[in-house]
PDB file of C-alpha atoms in Angstrom:
ATOM      1  CA  UNK T 407      -0.036  -0.064  -0.232  1.00 50.00           C
ATOM      2  CA  UNK T 408       1.407   3.527  -0.819  1.00 71.00           C
ATOM      3  CA  UNK T 409      -0.502   6.003   0.269  1.00 86.00           C
ATOM      4  CA  UNK T 410      -2.780   7.040   3.256  1.00 88.00           C
ATOM      5  CA  UNK T 411      -5.476   7.869   1.328  1.00 86.00           C
ATOM      6  CA  UNK T 412      -5.042   4.211  -0.309  1.00 86.00           C
ATOM      7  CA  UNK T 413      -5.254   2.790   3.393  1.00 89.00           C
ATOM      8  CA  UNK T 414      -8.392   4.907   3.693  1.00 90.00           C
ATOM      9  CA  UNK T 415      -9.985   3.251   0.473  1.00 88.00           C
ATOM     10  CA  UNK T 416      -9.181  -0.177   1.687  1.00 89.00           C
ATOM     11  CA  UNK T 417     -11.011   0.487   4.935  1.00 91.00           C
ATOM     12  CA  UNK T 418     -14.116   2.076   3.497  1.00 91.00           C
ATOM     13  CA  UNK T 419     -14.518  -0.630   0.934  1.00 90.00           C
ATOM     14  CA  UNK T 420     -14.010  -3.322   3.849  1.00 91.00           C
ATOM     15  CA  UNK T 421     -17.044  -1.333   6.091  1.00 92.00           C
ATOM     16  CA  UNK T 422     -18.998  -1.101   3.363  1.00 90.00           C
ATOM     17  CA  UNK T 423     -18.807  -5.149   2.643  1.00 89.00           C
ATOM     18  CA  UNK T 424     -19.437  -5.415   6.281  1.00 90.00           C
ATOM     19  CA  UNK T 425     -22.712  -3.482   6.068  1.00 88.00           C
ATOM     20  CA  UNK T 426     -23.780  -5.539   3.460  1.00 87.00           C
ATOM     21  CA  UNK T 427     -25.741  -7.931   5.413  1.00 82.00           C
ATOM     22  CA  UNK T 428     -27.518  -5.107   7.290  1.00 83.00           C
ATOM     23  CA  UNK T 429     -25.594  -5.152  10.523  1.00 85.00           C
ATOM     24  CA  UNK T 430     -22.416  -5.071  12.064  1.00 89.00           C
ATOM     25  CA  UNK T 431     -21.552  -7.773  14.251  1.00 89.00           C
ATOM     26  CA  UNK T 432     -18.983  -7.129  17.127  1.00 91.00           C
ATOM     27  CA  UNK T 433     -16.228  -9.565  15.459  1.00 92.00           C
ATOM     28  CA  UNK T 434     -16.744  -7.637  12.363  1.00 92.00           C
ATOM     29  CA  UNK T 435     -16.052  -4.479  13.975  1.00 94.00           C
ATOM     30  CA  UNK T 436     -13.014  -5.718  15.688  1.00 94.00           C
ATOM     31  CA  UNK T 437     -11.613  -7.103  13.118  1.00 93.00           C
ATOM     32  CA  UNK T 438     -12.155  -3.665  10.997  1.00 95.00           C
ATOM     33  CA  UNK T 439     -10.314  -1.957  13.934  1.00 95.00           C
ATOM     34  CA  UNK T 440      -7.375  -4.914  13.894  1.00 94.00           C
ATOM     35  CA  UNK T 441      -7.108  -3.925  10.433  1.00 94.00           C
ATOM     36  CA  UNK T 442      -7.188  -0.020  10.727  1.00 95.00           C
ATOM     37  CA  UNK T 443      -4.349  -0.578  13.446  1.00 95.00           C
ATOM     38  CA  UNK T 444      -2.169  -2.633  10.959  1.00 93.00           C
ATOM     39  CA  UNK T 445      -2.716   0.361   8.439  1.00 92.00           C
ATOM     40  CA  UNK T 446      -1.768   2.991  10.889  1.00 94.00           C
ATOM     41  CA  UNK T 447      -4.961   4.808  10.782  1.00 94.00           C
ATOM     42  CA  UNK T 448      -5.911   6.936  14.091  1.00 94.00           C
ATOM     43  CA  UNK T 449      -9.056   5.605  16.174  1.00 94.00           C
ATOM     44  CA  UNK T 450     -11.236   8.938  14.886  1.00 94.00           C
ATOM     45  CA  UNK T 451     -10.469   8.578  11.394  1.00 94.00           C
ATOM     46  CA  UNK T 452     -11.456   4.956  11.652  1.00 93.00           C
ATOM     47  CA  UNK T 453     -14.801   5.765  13.507  1.00 93.00           C
ATOM     48  CA  UNK T 454     -15.533   8.610  11.161  1.00 93.00           C
ATOM     49  CA  UNK T 455     -15.200   6.356   8.008  1.00 91.00           C
ATOM     50  CA  UNK T 456     -18.520   4.548   9.128  1.00 89.00           C
ATOM     51  CA  UNK T 457     -20.544   7.770   8.594  1.00 86.00           C
ATOM     52  CA  UNK T 458     -18.513   8.851   5.604  1.00 79.00           C
ATOM     53  CA  UNK T 459     -18.940   7.271   2.345  1.00 71.00           C
ATOM     54  CA  UNK T 460     -16.191   7.969   0.027  1.00 66.00           C
ATOM     55  CA  UNK T 461     -14.988   6.756  -3.257  1.00 66.00           C
ATOM     56  CA  UNK T 462     -12.875   3.860  -3.158  1.00 69.00           C
ATOM     57  CA  UNK T 463      -9.591   3.967  -5.073  1.00 72.00           C
ATOM     58  CA  UNK T 464      -8.600   1.283  -7.764  1.00 72.00           C
ATOM     59  CA  UNK T 465      -5.670  -0.777  -6.567  1.00 81.00           C
ATOM     60  CA  UNK T 466      -3.624  -1.279  -9.463  1.00 83.00           C
ATOM     61  CA  UNK T 467      -1.021  -3.718  -8.027  1.00 88.00           C
ATOM     62  CA  UNK T 468      -2.156  -7.409  -8.325  1.00 91.00           C
ATOM     63  CA  UNK T 469      -0.652  -8.729  -5.139  1.00 92.00           C
ATOM     64  CA  UNK T 470      -2.247  -6.023  -3.304  1.00 90.00           C
ATOM     65  CA  UNK T 471      -5.820  -6.571  -4.805  1.00 91.00           C
ATOM     66  CA  UNK T 472      -5.634 -10.342  -3.910  1.00 93.00           C
ATOM     67  CA  UNK T 473      -4.559  -9.211  -0.269  1.00 92.00           C
ATOM     68  CA  UNK T 474      -7.538  -7.039  -0.112  1.00 91.00           C
ATOM     69  CA  UNK T 475     -10.005  -9.402  -1.755  1.00 94.00           C
ATOM     70  CA  UNK T 476      -8.582 -12.126   0.954  1.00 94.00           C
ATOM     71  CA  UNK T 477      -9.195  -9.436   3.716  1.00 92.00           C
ATOM     72  CA  UNK T 478     -12.502  -8.801   2.957  1.00 93.00           C
ATOM     73  CA  UNK T 479     -13.285 -12.674   2.515  1.00 93.00           C
ATOM     74  CA  UNK T 480     -11.842 -12.909   6.389  1.00 92.00           C
ATOM     75  CA  UNK T 481     -14.295 -10.086   6.846  1.00 91.00           C
ATOM     76  CA  UNK T 482     -17.338 -12.073   5.610  1.00 90.00           C
ATOM     77  CA  UNK T 483     -16.374 -15.183   7.701  1.00 88.00           C
ATOM     78  CA  UNK T 484     -15.242 -12.892  10.876  1.00 87.00           C
ATOM     79  CA  UNK T 485     -19.168 -13.127  12.309  1.00 82.00           C
ATOM     80  CA  UNK T 486     -19.423 -16.750  11.586  1.00 81.00           C
ATOM     81  CA  UNK T 487     -22.568 -16.450   9.507  1.00 78.00           C
ATOM     82  CA  UNK T 488     -22.359 -16.601   5.846  1.00 81.00           C
ATOM     83  CA  UNK T 489     -25.096 -14.488   4.371  1.00 82.00           C
ATOM     84  CA  UNK T 490     -26.231 -14.717   0.515  1.00 86.00           C
ATOM     85  CA  UNK T 491     -25.834 -10.939   0.433  1.00 88.00           C
ATOM     86  CA  UNK T 492     -21.851 -11.192   1.354  1.00 89.00           C
ATOM     87  CA  UNK T 493     -21.405 -14.553  -1.053  1.00 89.00           C
ATOM     88  CA  UNK T 494     -23.034 -12.443  -4.227  1.00 90.00           C
ATOM     89  CA  UNK T 495     -20.879  -8.891  -3.022  1.00 91.00           C
ATOM     90  CA  UNK T 496     -17.606 -10.929  -2.708  1.00 92.00           C
ATOM     91  CA  UNK T 497     -17.565 -12.404  -5.858  1.00 92.00           C
ATOM     92  CA  UNK T 498     -18.854  -9.127  -7.635  1.00 92.00           C
ATOM     93  CA  UNK T 499     -15.761  -7.497  -5.869  1.00 91.00           C
ATOM     94  CA  UNK T 500     -13.338 -10.039  -7.393  1.00 92.00           C
ATOM     95  CA  UNK T 501     -14.640  -9.457 -10.757  1.00 91.00           C
ATOM     96  CA  UNK T 502     -14.228  -5.480 -10.105  1.00 89.00           C
ATOM     97  CA  UNK T 503     -10.795  -6.038  -9.063  1.00 90.00           C
ATOM     98  CA  UNK T 504     -10.009  -7.799 -12.009  1.00 90.00           C
ATOM     99  CA  UNK T 505      -9.020 -11.039 -10.321  1.00 93.00           C
ATOM    100  CA  UNK T 506      -9.677 -14.161 -12.100  1.00 92.00           C
ATOM    101  CA  UNK T 507     -13.374 -15.708 -10.867  1.00 93.00           C
ATOM    102  CA  UNK T 508     -11.986 -19.326 -11.076  1.00 93.00           C
ATOM    103  CA  UNK T 509      -9.138 -18.264  -8.360  1.00 93.00           C
ATOM    104  CA  UNK T 510     -11.681 -16.320  -6.289  1.00 94.00           C
ATOM    105  CA  UNK T 511     -14.247 -19.079  -6.326  1.00 94.00           C
ATOM    106  CA  UNK T 512     -11.351 -21.593  -5.250  1.00 94.00           C
ATOM    107  CA  UNK T 513     -10.339 -19.341  -2.390  1.00 94.00           C
ATOM    108  CA  UNK T 514     -14.046 -19.157  -0.786  1.00 94.00           C
ATOM    109  CA  UNK T 515     -14.458 -22.910  -1.233  1.00 94.00           C
ATOM    110  CA  UNK T 516     -11.129 -23.619   0.643  1.00 94.00           C
ATOM    111  CA  UNK T 517     -11.671 -20.787   3.077  1.00 93.00           C
ATOM    112  CA  UNK T 518     -15.505 -22.309   4.023  1.00 91.00           C
ATOM    113  CA  UNK T 519     -14.081 -25.775   4.459  1.00 91.00           C
ATOM    114  CA  UNK T 520     -10.869 -24.726   6.260  1.00 90.00           C
ATOM    115  CA  UNK T 521     -11.758 -25.352  10.195  1.00 90.00           C
ATOM    116  CA  UNK T 522     -10.386 -21.891  10.965  1.00 90.00           C
ATOM    117  CA  UNK T 523     -11.444 -20.115   7.788  1.00 89.00           C
ATOM    118  CA  UNK T 524      -8.214 -19.116   6.346  1.00 91.00           C
ATOM    119  CA  UNK T 525      -5.630 -20.126   3.907  1.00 92.00           C
ATOM    120  CA  UNK T 526      -2.189 -20.303   3.973  1.00 92.00           C
ATOM    121  CA  UNK T 527      -0.114 -17.417   2.118  1.00 92.00           C
ATOM    122  CA  UNK T 528       1.315 -19.811  -0.199  1.00 92.00           C
ATOM    123  CA  UNK T 529      -1.985 -21.288  -1.325  1.00 92.00           C
ATOM    124  CA  UNK T 530      -3.523 -18.236  -1.719  1.00 92.00           C
ATOM    125  CA  UNK T 531      -1.003 -16.824  -4.344  1.00 91.00           C
ATOM    126  CA  UNK T 532      -0.680 -20.468  -5.776  1.00 92.00           C
ATOM    127  CA  UNK T 533      -4.104 -20.219  -6.811  1.00 91.00           C
ATOM    128  CA  UNK T 534      -4.079 -16.877  -8.456  1.00 91.00           C
ATOM    129  CA  UNK T 535      -0.561 -17.545  -9.981  1.00 89.00           C
ATOM    130  CA  UNK T 536      -2.062 -20.855 -11.686  1.00 81.00           C
ATOM    131  CA  UNK T 537      -4.254 -18.650 -13.826  1.00 64.00           C
ATOM    132  CA  UNK T 538      -1.156 -17.207 -15.380  1.00 66.00           C
ATOM    133  CA  UNK T 539       0.605 -20.104 -16.674  1.00 56.00           C
TER     134      UNK T 539
END
C-alpha cells in the first residue's frame, strides 16, 4: 500500500462490505479495527469512516488486490455467519478488482471448508498464479 488515501480507501471498502448484510457484528467491528491499526489509521479517523462514504481507489497492483480480496473474505467469515448477500457481493468485488473468478471461487471454497476459515499465503498466491500459466 502506497498512500494514506489508499489505506483509507481499503478501509472504506471493507466497512461497506461489512454492512452488506444489514448489520455490523462485534467480531466484524473488531476485525476492522485491527486492520485499521495495522494500517496506522488513528481511532478518530477509523470511526469517521462509518459515517462517510468516499469513493474507493482502484488498486493497481495485483498482489495488493489479492490481499484486499482475502481481507474481505476474512471479514465475511469473521461473524461466523455466511449471508447470501455477502457471497454475492464478494464475487462481484473480485470481478471488479480484475481477479480471476475461478481463483476467487476456489479461495472461497477452501476458506469455507477450512476449520479456521483461513488459507495459507502460499496456497492463496498459488491459486491466483496458476491462472497465469
